[in-house]
Coordinates of N, CA, C and O in Angstrom, one line a residue:
M1285 N 30.1 -16.2 -7.8 CA 29.0 -15.4 -7.0 C 29.4 -13.9 -6.4 O 30.6 -14.1 -5.9
V1286 N 28.6 -13.1 -6.8 CA 29.2 -11.7 -6.4 C 28.7 -11.3 -4.8 O 27.5 -11.6 -4.7
K1287 N 29.7 -10.8 -4.1 CA 29.0 -10.3 -2.7 C 28.5 -8.9 -3.0 O 29.0 -8.2 -3.7
Q1288 N 27.4 -8.9 -2.2 CA 26.7 -7.6 -2.5 C 26.9 -6.7 -1.0 O 27.0 -7.5 0.0
N1289 N 27.1 -5.6 -0.9 CA 27.3 -4.8 0.1 C 26.0 -4.4 0.9 O 25.2 -3.7 0.1
F1290 N 25.6 -5.0 2.0 CA 24.5 -5.0 2.6 C 24.4 -3.5 3.4 O 25.0 -3.4 4.2
Q1291 N 23.3 -2.8 2.8 CA 23.0 -1.5 3.5 C 21.4 -1.4 3.8 O 20.7 -1.0 3.1
P1292 N 21.3 -1.7 5.1 CA 19.8 -1.9 5.5 C 18.9 -0.6 5.2 O 17.9 -0.6 4.7
E1293 N 19.6 0.6 5.3 CA 19.0 1.8 4.9 C 18.4 2.2 3.6 O 17.8 2.8 2.9
H1294 N 19.2 1.3 2.6 CA 19.0 1.4 1.3 C 18.4 0.2 0.5 O 18.2 0.0 -0.6
T1295 N 18.3 -1.0 1.5 CA 17.6 -2.0 0.8 C 16.2 -2.4 0.9 O 15.7 -2.3 2.0
P1296 N 15.7 -2.4 -0.3 CA 14.0 -2.7 -0.2 C 13.6 -4.1 0.2 O 14.5 -5.0 -0.1
I1297 N 12.5 -4.1 0.7 CA 11.8 -5.4 1.1 C 11.0 -5.6 0.1 O 10.0 -4.7 -0.3
S1298 N 11.0 -6.6 -0.8 CA 10.3 -6.9 -2.0 C 9.5 -8.2 -1.8 O 9.8 -9.0 -1.0
P1299 N 8.3 -8.4 -2.6 CA 7.7 -9.8 -2.6 C 8.6 -11.0 -2.8 O 9.6 -10.6 -3.7
S1300 N 8.3 -12.2 -2.3 CA 9.3 -13.2 -2.7 C 9.2 -13.7 -4.1 O 10.0 -14.8 -4.5
D1301 N 8.0 -13.5 -4.8 CA 7.8 -13.9 -6.2 C 9.0 -13.1 -7.3 O 8.9 -13.4 -8.1
G1302 N 9.5 -12.0 -6.7 CA 10.5 -11.5 -7.4 C 9.8 -10.2 -8.2 O 10.5 -9.4 -8.7
S1303 N 8.5 -10.1 -8.1 CA 7.8 -8.8 -8.6 C 8.1 -7.7 -7.5 O 8.3 -7.9 -6.4
E1304 N 8.0 -6.6 -8.3 CA 8.5 -5.2 -7.5 C 7.7 -4.3 -7.9 O 7.8 -3.9 -9.3
N1305 N 6.8 -3.3 -7.0 CA 6.2 -2.2 -7.6 C 6.3 -1.0 -6.5 O 6.6 -1.4 -5.3
L1306 N 5.7 0.0 -6.7 CA 5.6 0.9 -5.7 C 4.8 0.7 -4.5 O 5.2 1.1 -3.4
S1307 N 3.9 -0.2 -4.8 CA 2.9 -0.6 -3.8 C 3.4 -1.6 -2.8 O 2.9 -1.8 -1.6
T1308 N 4.6 -2.3 -3.1 CA 5.1 -3.5 -2.2 C 6.6 -3.2 -2.0 O 7.1 -3.9 -1.1
T1309 N 7.3 -2.1 -2.2 CA 8.5 -2.0 -1.8 C 8.4 -1.1 -0.7 O 7.9 0.0 -0.5
I1310 N 9.2 -1.6 0.5 CA 9.5 -0.9 1.7 C 10.8 -0.9 1.8 O 11.4 -1.7 1.8
M1311 N 11.4 0.5 2.5 CA 12.7 0.8 2.7 C 13.0 0.3 4.2 O 12.0 0.8 5.2
F1312 N 13.8 -0.3 4.3 CA 14.2 -0.6 5.8 C 14.2 0.8 6.8 O 14.1 0.7 8.0
S1313 N 14.8 1.9 6.1 CA 14.8 3.1 7.0 C 13.4 3.6 7.2 O 13.3 4.4 8.4
E1314 N 12.3 3.3 6.4 CA 11.0 3.5 6.9 C 10.4 2.9 7.8 O 9.8 3.2 8.8
I1315 N 11.1 1.5 8.0 CA 10.5 0.5 9.1 C 11.3 1.2 10.3 O 10.6 1.3 11.5
S1316 N 12.4 1.6 10.3 CA 13.0 1.9 11.6 C 12.2 3.3 12.1 O 12.3 3.4 13.4
K1317 N 11.7 3.9 11.5 CA 11.1 5.3 11.9 C 9.7 4.9 12.6 O 9.4 5.7 13.4
L1318 N 9.4 3.7 12.3 CA 8.1 3.1 13.2 C 8.1 3.1 14.9 O 7.6 3.5 15.6
S1319 N 9.6 3.0 15.1 CA 9.8 3.1 16.6 C 9.7 4.3 17.2 O 9.9 4.8 18.2
E1320 N 9.7 5.4 16.4 CA 9.8 6.9 16.7 C 8.2 7.2 16.9 O 7.8 8.4 17.6
L1321 N 7.3 6.5 16.6 CA 5.8 6.7 16.6 C 5.5 6.5 18.1 O 5.9 5.4 18.8
S1322 N 4.4 7.3 18.4 CA 3.6 7.1 19.9 C 2.2 6.6 19.8 O 1.6 7.0 18.8
F1323 N 1.9 5.8 20.8 CA 0.7 5.3 20.7 C -0.4 6.3 21.4 O -0.2 6.8 22.5
D1324 N -1.5 6.6 20.8 CA -2.7 7.6 21.3 C -3.9 6.7 21.4 O -4.4 6.2 20.7
P1325 N -4.1 6.4 22.7 CA -5.1 5.5 23.0 C -6.4 6.1 22.9 O -7.3 5.5 22.6
N1326 N -6.5 7.4 22.6 CA -7.8 8.1 22.2 C -7.9 8.1 20.7 O -9.0 8.7 20.3
A1327 N -7.2 7.7 19.9 CA -7.4 7.9 18.5 C -8.4 7.0 17.8 O -8.5 6.1 18.4
V1328 N -8.9 7.6 16.8 CA -10.0 6.8 16.4 C -9.4 5.5 15.5 O -8.4 5.9 14.8
P1329 N -10.0 4.3 15.5 CA -9.3 3.2 14.8 C -9.6 3.6 13.5 O -10.3 4.0 13.0
I1330 N -8.5 3.1 12.7 CA -8.6 3.3 11.4 C -9.7 2.7 10.5 O -10.3 3.2 9.6
W1331 N -10.3 1.5 11.0 CA -11.3 1.0 10.3 C -12.6 1.8 10.6 O -13.3 1.8 9.8
E1332 N -12.6 2.3 11.7 CA -14.0 3.6 11.9 C -13.6 4.7 11.0 O -14.8 5.1 10.6
L1333 N -12.6 5.0 10.7 CA -12.2 6.5 9.8 C -12.6 5.7 8.4 O -13.2 6.6 7.7
V1334 N -12.1 4.7 8.0 CA -12.5 4.3 6.7 C -13.8 4.0 6.6 O -14.4 4.3 5.7
A1335 N -14.5 3.2 7.6 CA -16.1 3.1 7.4 C -16.9 4.7 7.4 O -17.9 4.7 6.5
E1336 N -16.3 5.5 8.0 CA -16.9 6.9 7.9 C -16.7 7.6 6.6 O -17.7 8.0 6.1
I1337 N -15.6 7.3 6.1 CA -15.4 8.0 4.8 C -16.2 7.2 3.6 O -16.7 8.0 2.9
S1338 N -16.0 6.1 3.5 CA -16.6 5.2 2.7 C -18.4 5.5 2.6 O -18.7 5.2 1.7
A1339 N -19.0 5.7 3.8 CA -20.2 5.9 4.1 C -20.7 7.3 3.1 O -21.9 7.4 2.8
Q1340 N -19.7 7.9 3.0 CA -20.0 9.4 2.2 C -20.0 8.9 0.7 O -20.4 10.1 0.0
V1341 N -19.6 8.0 0.3 CA -19.5 7.7 -1.2 C -20.8 7.2 -1.6 O -21.4 6.3 -1.0
P1342 N -21.4 7.8 -2.6 CA -22.8 7.1 -3.1 C -22.6 5.9 -3.8 O -21.6 5.4 -4.2
D1343 N -23.8 5.0 -3.5 CA -23.7 3.6 -3.9 C -23.5 3.6 -5.5 O -22.7 2.6 -5.9
E1344 N -23.8 4.4 -6.4 CA -23.4 4.5 -7.6 C -21.9 4.5 -8.3 O -21.5 3.8 -8.8
E1345 N -21.4 5.2 -7.1 CA -19.8 5.1 -7.5 C -19.0 4.1 -7.1 O -18.4 3.2 -7.7
W1346 N -19.5 3.1 -5.8 CA -19.2 1.9 -5.6 C -19.5 1.2 -6.6 O -18.8 -0.1 -6.8
Q1347 N -20.7 1.0 -7.1 CA -20.9 0.2 -8.6 C -19.8 0.1 -9.6 O -19.8 -0.7 -10.3
K1348 N -19.1 1.4 -9.7 CA -18.1 1.4 -10.8 C -16.9 0.8 -10.6 O -16.2 0.6 -11.5
L1349 N -16.6 0.4 -9.2 CA -15.3 -0.2 -9.0 C -15.5 -1.9 -9.7 O -16.2 -2.4 -9.6
P1350 N -14.2 -2.3 -10.1 CA -14.3 -3.8 -10.5 C -14.6 -4.7 -9.6 O -14.1 -4.7 -8.4
T1351 N -15.3 -5.7 -9.8 CA -15.5 -6.7 -8.8 C -14.5 -7.6 -8.2 O -14.5 -7.9 -7.4
D1352 N -13.1 -7.4 -9.1 CA -12.0 -8.1 -8.7 C -10.9 -7.3 -8.1 O -9.8 -7.7 -8.5
L1353 N -11.4 -6.0 -8.0 CA -10.3 -5.1 -7.7 C -9.3 -5.4 -6.5 O -8.0 -5.5 -6.5
A1354 N -9.7 -6.1 -5.6 CA -8.7 -6.5 -4.4 C -7.9 -7.7 -4.8 O -6.7 -7.6 -4.6
R1355 N -8.3 -8.5 -5.6 CA -7.6 -9.6 -6.4 C -6.8 -9.1 -7.3 O -5.4 -9.6 -7.4
R1356 N -6.9 -8.1 -8.1 CA -6.1 -7.8 -9.4 C -5.7 -6.2 -9.0 O -5.6 -5.7 -10.1
F1357 N -5.5 -5.8 -7.9 CA -5.2 -4.5 -7.7 C -3.9 -3.9 -8.3 O -4.0 -3.1 -9.0
D1358 N -2.9 -4.7 -8.4 CA -1.6 -4.4 -9.2 C -2.0 -4.3 -10.8 O -1.5 -3.3 -11.2
Y1359 N -2.7 -5.1 -11.1 CA -3.2 -4.9 -12.7 C -3.8 -3.7 -12.9 O -3.3 -2.9 -13.9
Y1360 N -4.7 -3.3 -12.1 CA -5.4 -2.0 -12.4 C -4.6 -0.7 -12.1 O -4.9 0.2 -12.6
Q1361 N -3.6 -0.8 -11.0 CA -2.7 0.3 -10.6 C -2.1 0.5 -11.9 O -1.7 1.6 -12.5
K1362 N -1.3 -0.6 -12.6 CA -0.4 -0.4 -13.8 C -1.3 0.2 -14.9 O -0.9 1.0 -15.8
Q1363 N -2.5 -0.3 -15.2 CA -3.5 0.0 -16.2 C -3.6 1.5 -16.1 O -3.6 2.2 -17.1
K1364 N -3.9 1.9 -14.9 CA -4.3 3.5 -14.7 C -2.9 4.3 -14.9 O -2.9 5.5 -15.5
Q1365 N -1.8 3.6 -14.8 CA -0.5 4.4 -14.7 C -0.4 4.7 -16.1 O 0.5 5.6 -16.4
G1366 N -0.5 3.5 -17.1 CA -0.4 3.7 -18.4 C -1.1 4.7 -19.2 O -0.7 5.0 -20.1
K1367 N -2.3 5.1 -18.5 CA -3.4 6.2 -19.2 C -2.7 7.5 -19.0 O -3.1 8.6 -19.7
D1368 N -1.7 7.6 -17.8 CA -1.6 9.0 -17.4 C -0.4 9.5 -18.2 O 0.3 8.8 -19.0

């Protein structure tokens, strides 16, 4: 067994199933920056921002999304990257 030098600032957190992609890899250094954030009690909640933005999208555009997008997001993301 080879010992690995553990360096938290360079160690990614990945899914337990061994898969790794850009949407699931988080660096410890990014997590430590969270402590530097301040809380603004007057800020608009993120779900309200999402609702406001999504209300501006016409129904015809929502109909174009795959019905299994949430379940198969990684698949569609990889498929899109392959076309670029």
